[in-house]
PDB file of C-alpha atoms in Angstrom:
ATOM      1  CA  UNK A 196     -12.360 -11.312  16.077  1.00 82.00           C
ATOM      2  CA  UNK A 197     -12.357 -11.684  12.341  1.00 87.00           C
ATOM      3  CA  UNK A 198      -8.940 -11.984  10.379  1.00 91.00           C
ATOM      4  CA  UNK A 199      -8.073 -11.667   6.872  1.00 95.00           C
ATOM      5  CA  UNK A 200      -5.398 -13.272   4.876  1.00 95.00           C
ATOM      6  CA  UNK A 201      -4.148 -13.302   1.219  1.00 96.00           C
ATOM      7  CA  UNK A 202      -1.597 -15.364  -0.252  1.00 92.00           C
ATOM      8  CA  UNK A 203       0.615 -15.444  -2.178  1.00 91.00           C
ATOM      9  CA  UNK A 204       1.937 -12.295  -1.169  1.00 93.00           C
ATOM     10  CA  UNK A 205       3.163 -11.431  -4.426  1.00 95.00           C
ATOM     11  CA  UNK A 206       2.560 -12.999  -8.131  1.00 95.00           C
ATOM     12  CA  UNK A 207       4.420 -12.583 -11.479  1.00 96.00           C
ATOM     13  CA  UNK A 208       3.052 -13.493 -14.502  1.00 96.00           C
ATOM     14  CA  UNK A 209       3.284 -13.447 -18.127  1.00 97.00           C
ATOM     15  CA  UNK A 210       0.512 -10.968 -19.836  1.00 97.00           C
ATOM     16  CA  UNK A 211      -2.418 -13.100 -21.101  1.00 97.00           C
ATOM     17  CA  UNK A 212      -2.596 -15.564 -17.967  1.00 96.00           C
ATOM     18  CA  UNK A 213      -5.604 -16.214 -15.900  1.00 97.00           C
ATOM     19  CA  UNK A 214      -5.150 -15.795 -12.586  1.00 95.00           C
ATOM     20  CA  UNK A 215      -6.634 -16.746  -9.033  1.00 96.00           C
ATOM     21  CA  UNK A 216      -5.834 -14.372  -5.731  1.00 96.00           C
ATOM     22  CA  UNK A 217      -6.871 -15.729  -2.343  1.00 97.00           C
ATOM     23  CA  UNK A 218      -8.317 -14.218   0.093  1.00 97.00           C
ATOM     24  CA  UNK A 219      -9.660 -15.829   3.600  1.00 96.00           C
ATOM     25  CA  UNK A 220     -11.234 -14.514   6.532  1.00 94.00           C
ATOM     26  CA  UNK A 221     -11.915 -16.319   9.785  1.00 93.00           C
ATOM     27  CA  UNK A 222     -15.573 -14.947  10.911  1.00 89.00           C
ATOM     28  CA  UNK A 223     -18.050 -16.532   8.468  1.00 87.00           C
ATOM     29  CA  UNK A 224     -20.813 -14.252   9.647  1.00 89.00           C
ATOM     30  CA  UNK A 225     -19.449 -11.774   6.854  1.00 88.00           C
ATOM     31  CA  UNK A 226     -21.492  -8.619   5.944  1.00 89.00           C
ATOM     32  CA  UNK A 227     -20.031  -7.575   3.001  1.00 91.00           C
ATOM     33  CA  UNK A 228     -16.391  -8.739   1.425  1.00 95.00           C
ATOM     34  CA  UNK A 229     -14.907  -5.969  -0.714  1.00 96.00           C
ATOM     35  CA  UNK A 230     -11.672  -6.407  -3.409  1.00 97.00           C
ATOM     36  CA  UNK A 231     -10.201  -3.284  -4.289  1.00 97.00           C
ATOM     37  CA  UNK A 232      -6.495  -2.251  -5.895  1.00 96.00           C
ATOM     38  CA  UNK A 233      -3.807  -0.203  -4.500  1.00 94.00           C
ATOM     39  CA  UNK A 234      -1.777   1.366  -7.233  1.00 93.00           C
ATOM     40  CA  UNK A 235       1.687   2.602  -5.798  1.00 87.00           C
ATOM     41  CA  UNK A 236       1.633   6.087  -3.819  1.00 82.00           C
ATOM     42  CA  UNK A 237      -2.384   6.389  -4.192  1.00 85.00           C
ATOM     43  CA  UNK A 238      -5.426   5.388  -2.786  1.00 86.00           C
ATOM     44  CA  UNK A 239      -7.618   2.532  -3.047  1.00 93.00           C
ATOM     45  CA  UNK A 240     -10.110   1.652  -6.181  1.00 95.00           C
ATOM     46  CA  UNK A 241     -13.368  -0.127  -5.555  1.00 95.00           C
ATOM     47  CA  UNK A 242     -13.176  -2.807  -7.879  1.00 97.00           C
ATOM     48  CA  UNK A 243     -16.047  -5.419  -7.046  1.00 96.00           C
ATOM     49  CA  UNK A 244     -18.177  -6.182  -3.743  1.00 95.00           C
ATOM     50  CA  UNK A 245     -20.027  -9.199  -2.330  1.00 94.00           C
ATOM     51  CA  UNK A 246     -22.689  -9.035  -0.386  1.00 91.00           C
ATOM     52  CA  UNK A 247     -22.981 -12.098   2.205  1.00 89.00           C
ATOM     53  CA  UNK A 248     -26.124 -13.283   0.613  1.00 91.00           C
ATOM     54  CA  UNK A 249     -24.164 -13.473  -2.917  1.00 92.00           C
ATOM     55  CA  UNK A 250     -21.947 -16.181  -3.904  1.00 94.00           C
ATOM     56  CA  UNK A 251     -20.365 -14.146  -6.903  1.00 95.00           C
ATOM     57  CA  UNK A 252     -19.755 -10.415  -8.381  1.00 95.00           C
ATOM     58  CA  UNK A 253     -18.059  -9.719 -12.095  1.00 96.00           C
ATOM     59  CA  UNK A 254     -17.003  -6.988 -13.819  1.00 95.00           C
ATOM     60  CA  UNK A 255     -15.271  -7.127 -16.944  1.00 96.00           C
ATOM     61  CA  UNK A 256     -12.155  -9.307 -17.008  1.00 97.00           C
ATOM     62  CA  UNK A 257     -12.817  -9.371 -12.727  1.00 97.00           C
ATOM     63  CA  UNK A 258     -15.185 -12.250 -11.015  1.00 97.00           C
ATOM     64  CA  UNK A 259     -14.631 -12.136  -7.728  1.00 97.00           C
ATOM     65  CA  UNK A 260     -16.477 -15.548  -5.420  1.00 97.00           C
ATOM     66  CA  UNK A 261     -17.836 -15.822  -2.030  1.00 96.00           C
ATOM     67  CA  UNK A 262     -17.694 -19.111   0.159  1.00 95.00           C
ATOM     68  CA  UNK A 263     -18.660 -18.367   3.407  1.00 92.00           C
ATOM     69  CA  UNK A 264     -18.564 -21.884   4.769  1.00 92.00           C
ATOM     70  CA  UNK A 265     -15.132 -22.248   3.781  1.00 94.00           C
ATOM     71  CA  UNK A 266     -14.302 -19.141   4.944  1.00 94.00           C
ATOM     72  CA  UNK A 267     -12.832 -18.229   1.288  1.00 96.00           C
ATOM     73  CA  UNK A 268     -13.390 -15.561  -1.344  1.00 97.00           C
ATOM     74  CA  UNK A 269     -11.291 -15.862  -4.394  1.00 97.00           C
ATOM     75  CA  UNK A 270     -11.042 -13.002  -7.523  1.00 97.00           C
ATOM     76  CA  UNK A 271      -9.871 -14.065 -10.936  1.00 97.00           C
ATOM     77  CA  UNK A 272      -8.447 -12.272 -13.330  1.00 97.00           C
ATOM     78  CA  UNK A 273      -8.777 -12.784 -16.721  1.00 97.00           C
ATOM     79  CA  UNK A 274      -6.140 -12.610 -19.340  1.00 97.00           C
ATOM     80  CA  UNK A 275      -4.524 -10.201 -17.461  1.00 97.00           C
ATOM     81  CA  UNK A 276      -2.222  -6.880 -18.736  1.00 97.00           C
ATOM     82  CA  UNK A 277       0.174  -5.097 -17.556  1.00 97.00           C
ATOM     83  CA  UNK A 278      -2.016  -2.150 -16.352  1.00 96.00           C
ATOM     84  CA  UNK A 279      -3.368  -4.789 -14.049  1.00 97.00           C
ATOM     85  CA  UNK A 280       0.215  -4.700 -12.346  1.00 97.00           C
ATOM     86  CA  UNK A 281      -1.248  -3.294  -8.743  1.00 97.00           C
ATOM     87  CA  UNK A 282      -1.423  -4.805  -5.220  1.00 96.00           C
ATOM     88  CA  UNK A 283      -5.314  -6.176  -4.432  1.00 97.00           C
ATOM     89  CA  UNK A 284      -6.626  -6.173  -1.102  1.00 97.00           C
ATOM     90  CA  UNK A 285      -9.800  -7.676  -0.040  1.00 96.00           C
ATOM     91  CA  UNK A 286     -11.660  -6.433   3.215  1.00 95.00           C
ATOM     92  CA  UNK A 287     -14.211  -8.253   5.010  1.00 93.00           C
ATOM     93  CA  UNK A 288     -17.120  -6.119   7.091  1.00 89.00           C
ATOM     94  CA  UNK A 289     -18.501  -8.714   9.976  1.00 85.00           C
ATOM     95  CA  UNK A 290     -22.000  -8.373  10.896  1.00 81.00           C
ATOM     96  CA  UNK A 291     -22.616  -5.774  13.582  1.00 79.00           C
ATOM     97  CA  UNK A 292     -19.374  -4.327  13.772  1.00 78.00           C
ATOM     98  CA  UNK A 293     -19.717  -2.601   9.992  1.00 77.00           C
ATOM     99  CA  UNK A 294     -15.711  -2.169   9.674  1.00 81.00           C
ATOM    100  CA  UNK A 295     -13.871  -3.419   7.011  1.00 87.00           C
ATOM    101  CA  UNK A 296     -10.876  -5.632   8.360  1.00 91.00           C
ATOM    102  CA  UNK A 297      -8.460  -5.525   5.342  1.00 94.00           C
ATOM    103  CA  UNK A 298      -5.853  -8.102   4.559  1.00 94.00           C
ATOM    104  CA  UNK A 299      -2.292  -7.557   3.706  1.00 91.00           C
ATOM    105  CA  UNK A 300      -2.625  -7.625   0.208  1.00 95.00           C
ATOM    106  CA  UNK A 301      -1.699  -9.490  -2.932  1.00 96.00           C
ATOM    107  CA  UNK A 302       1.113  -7.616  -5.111  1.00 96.00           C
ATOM    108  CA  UNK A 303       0.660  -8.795  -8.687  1.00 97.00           C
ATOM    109  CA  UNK A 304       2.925  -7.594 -11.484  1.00 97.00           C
ATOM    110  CA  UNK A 305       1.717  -8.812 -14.951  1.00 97.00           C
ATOM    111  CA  UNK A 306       4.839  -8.508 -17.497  1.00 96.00           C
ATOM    112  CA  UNK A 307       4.564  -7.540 -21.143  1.00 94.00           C
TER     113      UNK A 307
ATOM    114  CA  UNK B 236     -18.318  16.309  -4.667  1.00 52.00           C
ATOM    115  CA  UNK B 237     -17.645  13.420  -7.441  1.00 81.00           C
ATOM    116  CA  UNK B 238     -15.077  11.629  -5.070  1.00 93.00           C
ATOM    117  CA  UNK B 239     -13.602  11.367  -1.516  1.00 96.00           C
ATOM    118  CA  UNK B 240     -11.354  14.084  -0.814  1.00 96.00           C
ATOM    119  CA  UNK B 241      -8.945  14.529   1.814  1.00 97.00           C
ATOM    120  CA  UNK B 242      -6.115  17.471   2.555  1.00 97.00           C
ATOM    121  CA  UNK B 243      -3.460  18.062   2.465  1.00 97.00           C
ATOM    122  CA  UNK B 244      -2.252  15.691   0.554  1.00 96.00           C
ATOM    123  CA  UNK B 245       1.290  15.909   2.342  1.00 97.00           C
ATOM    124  CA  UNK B 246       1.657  17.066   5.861  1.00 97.00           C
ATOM    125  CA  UNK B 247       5.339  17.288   7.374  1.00 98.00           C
ATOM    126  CA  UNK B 248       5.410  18.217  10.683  1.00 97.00           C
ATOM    127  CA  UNK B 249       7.911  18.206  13.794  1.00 97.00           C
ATOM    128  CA  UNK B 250       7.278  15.948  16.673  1.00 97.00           C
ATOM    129  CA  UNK B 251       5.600  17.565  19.521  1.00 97.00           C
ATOM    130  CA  UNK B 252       3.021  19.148  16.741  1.00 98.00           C
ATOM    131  CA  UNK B 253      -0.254  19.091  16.627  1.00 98.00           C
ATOM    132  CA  UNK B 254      -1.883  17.948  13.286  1.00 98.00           C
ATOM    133  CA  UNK B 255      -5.137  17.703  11.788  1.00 98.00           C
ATOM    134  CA  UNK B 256      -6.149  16.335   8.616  1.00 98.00           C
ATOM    135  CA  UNK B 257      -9.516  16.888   6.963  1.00 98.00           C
ATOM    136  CA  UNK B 258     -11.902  14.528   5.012  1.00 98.00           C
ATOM    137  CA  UNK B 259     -14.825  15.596   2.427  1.00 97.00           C
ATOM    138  CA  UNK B 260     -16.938  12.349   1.637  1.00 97.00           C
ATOM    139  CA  UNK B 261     -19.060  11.677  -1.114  1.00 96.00           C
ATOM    140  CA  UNK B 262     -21.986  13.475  -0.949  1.00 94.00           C
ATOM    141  CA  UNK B 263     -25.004  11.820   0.324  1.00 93.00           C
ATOM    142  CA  UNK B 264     -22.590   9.164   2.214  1.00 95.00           C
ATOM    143  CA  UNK B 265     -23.815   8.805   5.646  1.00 94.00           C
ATOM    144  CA  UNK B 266     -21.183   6.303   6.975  1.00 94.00           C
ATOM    145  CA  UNK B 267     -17.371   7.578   6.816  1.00 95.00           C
ATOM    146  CA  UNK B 268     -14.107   5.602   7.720  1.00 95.00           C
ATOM    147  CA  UNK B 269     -10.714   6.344   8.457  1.00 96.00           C
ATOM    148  CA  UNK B 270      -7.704   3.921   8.195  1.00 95.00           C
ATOM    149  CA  UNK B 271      -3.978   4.114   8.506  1.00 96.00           C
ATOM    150  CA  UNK B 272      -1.465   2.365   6.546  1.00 93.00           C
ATOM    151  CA  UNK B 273       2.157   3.116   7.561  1.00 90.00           C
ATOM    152  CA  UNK B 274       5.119   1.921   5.284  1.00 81.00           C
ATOM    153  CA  UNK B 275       4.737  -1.784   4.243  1.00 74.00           C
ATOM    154  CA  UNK B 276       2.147  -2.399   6.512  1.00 78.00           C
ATOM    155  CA  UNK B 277      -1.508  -3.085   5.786  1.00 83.00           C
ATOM    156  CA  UNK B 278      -5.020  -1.074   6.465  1.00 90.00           C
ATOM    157  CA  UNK B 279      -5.382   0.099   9.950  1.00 91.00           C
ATOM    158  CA  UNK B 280      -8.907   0.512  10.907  1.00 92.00           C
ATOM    159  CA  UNK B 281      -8.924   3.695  13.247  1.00 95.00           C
ATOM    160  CA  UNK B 282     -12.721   4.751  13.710  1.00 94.00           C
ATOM    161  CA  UNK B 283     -16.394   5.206  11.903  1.00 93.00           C
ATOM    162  CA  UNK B 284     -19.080   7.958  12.090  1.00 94.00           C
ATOM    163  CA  UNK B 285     -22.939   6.766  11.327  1.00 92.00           C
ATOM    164  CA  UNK B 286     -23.998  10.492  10.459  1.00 91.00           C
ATOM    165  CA  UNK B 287     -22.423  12.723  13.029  1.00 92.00           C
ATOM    166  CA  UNK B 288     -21.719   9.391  15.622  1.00 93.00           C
ATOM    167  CA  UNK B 289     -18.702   7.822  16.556  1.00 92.00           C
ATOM    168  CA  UNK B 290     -20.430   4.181  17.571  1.00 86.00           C
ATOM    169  CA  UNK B 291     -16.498   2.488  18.049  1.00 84.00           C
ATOM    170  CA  UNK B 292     -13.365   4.484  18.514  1.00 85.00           C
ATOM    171  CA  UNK B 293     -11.669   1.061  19.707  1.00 85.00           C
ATOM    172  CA  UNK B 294      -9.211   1.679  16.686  1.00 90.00           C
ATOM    173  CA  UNK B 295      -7.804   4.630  17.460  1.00 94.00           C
ATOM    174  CA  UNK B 296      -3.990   4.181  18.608  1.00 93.00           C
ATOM    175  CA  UNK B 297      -3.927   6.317  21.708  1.00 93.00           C
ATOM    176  CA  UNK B 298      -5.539   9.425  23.492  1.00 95.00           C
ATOM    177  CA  UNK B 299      -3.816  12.142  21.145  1.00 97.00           C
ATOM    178  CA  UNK B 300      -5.699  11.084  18.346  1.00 97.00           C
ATOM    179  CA  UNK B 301      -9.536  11.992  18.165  1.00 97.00           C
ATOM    180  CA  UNK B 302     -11.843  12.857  15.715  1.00 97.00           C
ATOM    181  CA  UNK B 303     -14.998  14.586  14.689  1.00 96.00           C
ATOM    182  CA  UNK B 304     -17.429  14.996  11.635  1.00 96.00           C
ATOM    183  CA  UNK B 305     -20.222  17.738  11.560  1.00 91.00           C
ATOM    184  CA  UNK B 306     -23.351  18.322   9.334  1.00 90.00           C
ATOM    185  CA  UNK B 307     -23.393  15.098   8.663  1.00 86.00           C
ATOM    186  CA  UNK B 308     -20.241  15.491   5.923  1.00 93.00           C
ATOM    187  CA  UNK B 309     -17.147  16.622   6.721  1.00 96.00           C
ATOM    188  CA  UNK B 310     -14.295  14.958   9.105  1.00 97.00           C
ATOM    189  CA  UNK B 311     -11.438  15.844  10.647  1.00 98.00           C
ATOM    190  CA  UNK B 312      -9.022  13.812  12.458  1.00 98.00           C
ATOM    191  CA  UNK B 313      -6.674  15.102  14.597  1.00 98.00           C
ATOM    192  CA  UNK B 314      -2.901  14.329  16.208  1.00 98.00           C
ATOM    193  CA  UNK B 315      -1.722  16.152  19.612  1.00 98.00           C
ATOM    194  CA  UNK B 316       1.487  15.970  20.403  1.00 98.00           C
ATOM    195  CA  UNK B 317       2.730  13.649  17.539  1.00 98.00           C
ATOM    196  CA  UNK B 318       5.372  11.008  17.531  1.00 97.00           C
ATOM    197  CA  UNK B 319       7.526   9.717  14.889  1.00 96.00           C
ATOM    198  CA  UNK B 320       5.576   6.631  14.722  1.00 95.00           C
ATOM    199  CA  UNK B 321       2.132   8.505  13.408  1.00 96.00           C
ATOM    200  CA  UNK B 322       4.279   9.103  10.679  1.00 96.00           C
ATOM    201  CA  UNK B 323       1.887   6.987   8.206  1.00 96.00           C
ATOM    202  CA  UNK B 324      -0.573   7.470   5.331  1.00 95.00           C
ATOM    203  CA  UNK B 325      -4.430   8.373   6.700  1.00 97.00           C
ATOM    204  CA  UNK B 326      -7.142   6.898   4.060  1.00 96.00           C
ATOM    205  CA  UNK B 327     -10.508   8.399   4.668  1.00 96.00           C
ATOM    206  CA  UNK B 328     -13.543   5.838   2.954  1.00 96.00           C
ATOM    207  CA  UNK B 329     -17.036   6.872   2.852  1.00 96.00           C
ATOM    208  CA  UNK B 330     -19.942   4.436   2.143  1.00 94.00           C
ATOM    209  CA  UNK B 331     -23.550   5.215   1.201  1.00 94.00           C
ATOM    210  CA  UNK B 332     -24.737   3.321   4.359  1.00 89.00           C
ATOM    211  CA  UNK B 333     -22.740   1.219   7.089  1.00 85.00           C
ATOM    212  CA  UNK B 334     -20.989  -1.746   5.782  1.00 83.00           C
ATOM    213  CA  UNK B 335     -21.692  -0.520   2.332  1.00 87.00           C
ATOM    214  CA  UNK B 336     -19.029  -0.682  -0.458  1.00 91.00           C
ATOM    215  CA  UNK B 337     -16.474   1.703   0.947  1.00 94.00           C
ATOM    216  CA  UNK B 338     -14.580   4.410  -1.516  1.00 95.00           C
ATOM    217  CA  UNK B 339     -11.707   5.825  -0.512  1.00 95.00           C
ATOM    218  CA  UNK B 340      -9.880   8.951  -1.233  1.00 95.00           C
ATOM    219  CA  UNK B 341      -6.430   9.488  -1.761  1.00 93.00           C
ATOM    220  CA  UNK B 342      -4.828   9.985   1.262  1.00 95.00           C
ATOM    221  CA  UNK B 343      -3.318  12.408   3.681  1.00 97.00           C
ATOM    222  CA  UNK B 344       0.879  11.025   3.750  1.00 96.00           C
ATOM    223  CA  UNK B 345       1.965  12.677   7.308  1.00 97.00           C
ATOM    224  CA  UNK B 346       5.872  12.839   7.901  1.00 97.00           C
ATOM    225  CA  UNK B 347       6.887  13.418  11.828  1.00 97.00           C
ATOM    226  CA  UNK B 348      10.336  14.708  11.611  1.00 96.00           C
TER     227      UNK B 348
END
């Protein structure tokens, strides 16, 4: 049964800083692994997704890894602003069961 | 349409109440998802459709709730008899294919008084 975890569970930073969420996931035979961001009160945002045979996605200031042997995916976040200020949750689809198992989230706030 | 849409947007209802919330994928989606995430708590998978097919409803919480999609589009979920602890947000996701990168619409927030 496949499990996903983030830590930390929250993050503060100063604007500018580059920074690493974690994400792991206990079923390496992963599908797809998805990061999105949950802005208070709304829904989620796609922001980048890996598909098991890639080791990396970016987009913009986002890059967002894939190591299935070590049962890790990792997204940075580059010289981050406040707007980024959201919590990030990363799902993991196993294959042959094709739903996303979502971990509890990362809440980052990025201050000005 | 342009995005996932789901109503109502707000839903208060009194226990004992039947509810039922709808869900409008993107167009052309043929896989469609719906999650709960209740106060602090994280994504709760609750079931998938594959076109019109409901392959696992091993998420959903008990025998009140069930769930339907026709034409291939548009799903509706729906709460007999609700409780106090249904009170939660719904998220409806639909992906181009199964397992495909999931969008999500803004969610249904249901109150149970």
């Amino acid at each position: 049964k496949q499990e996903v975890t983030q830590i930390p569970a929250a993050l503060s930073v100063p604007e500018g800083e580059n920074l690493v969420l974690n994400c792991s996931f206990t079923d390496s035979a992963i599908y797809n692994l998805q990061w999105f961001r949950q802005d208070p009160g709304k829904g989620l945002t796609s922001l980048l997704l890996i598909q098991s045979s890639q080791r990396e996605q970016t987009s913009g200031r986002l890059n967002a890894s894939l190591d299935k042997s070590s049962g890790r995916s990792t997204l940075y976040i580059a010289a981050s602003q406040p707007g980024d200020s959201a919590t990030y949750l990363c799902a993991a689809t196993t294959s042959g069961t094709y739903k996303y198992i979502f971990g509890t989230g990362t809440r980052l706030k990025v201050l000005a | 349409g342009a995005g996932v849409s789901q109503s109502p947007s707000n839903k208060v209802t009194e226990k004992g109440k039947d509810v039922e919330l709808r869900c409008d994928p993107i167009s052309g989606h043929t896989a469609l998802y719906w999650y709960r995430q209740s106060l602090g708590q994280g994504l709760e998978f609750l079931i998938y459709f594959q076109g019109n097919s409901a392959p696992d409803k091993s998420g959903l919480p008990s025998d009140r709730f069930s769930a339907e999609r026709t034409g291939g589009s548009v799903s509706t979920l729906t709460i007999q008899r609700t409780q106090q602890e249904d009170s939660a947000v719904y998220l409806c996701a639909s992906s181009l294919d199964l397992g495909g990168e999931q969008f999500f619409g803004p969610g249904t927030r249901l109150t149970v008084l």
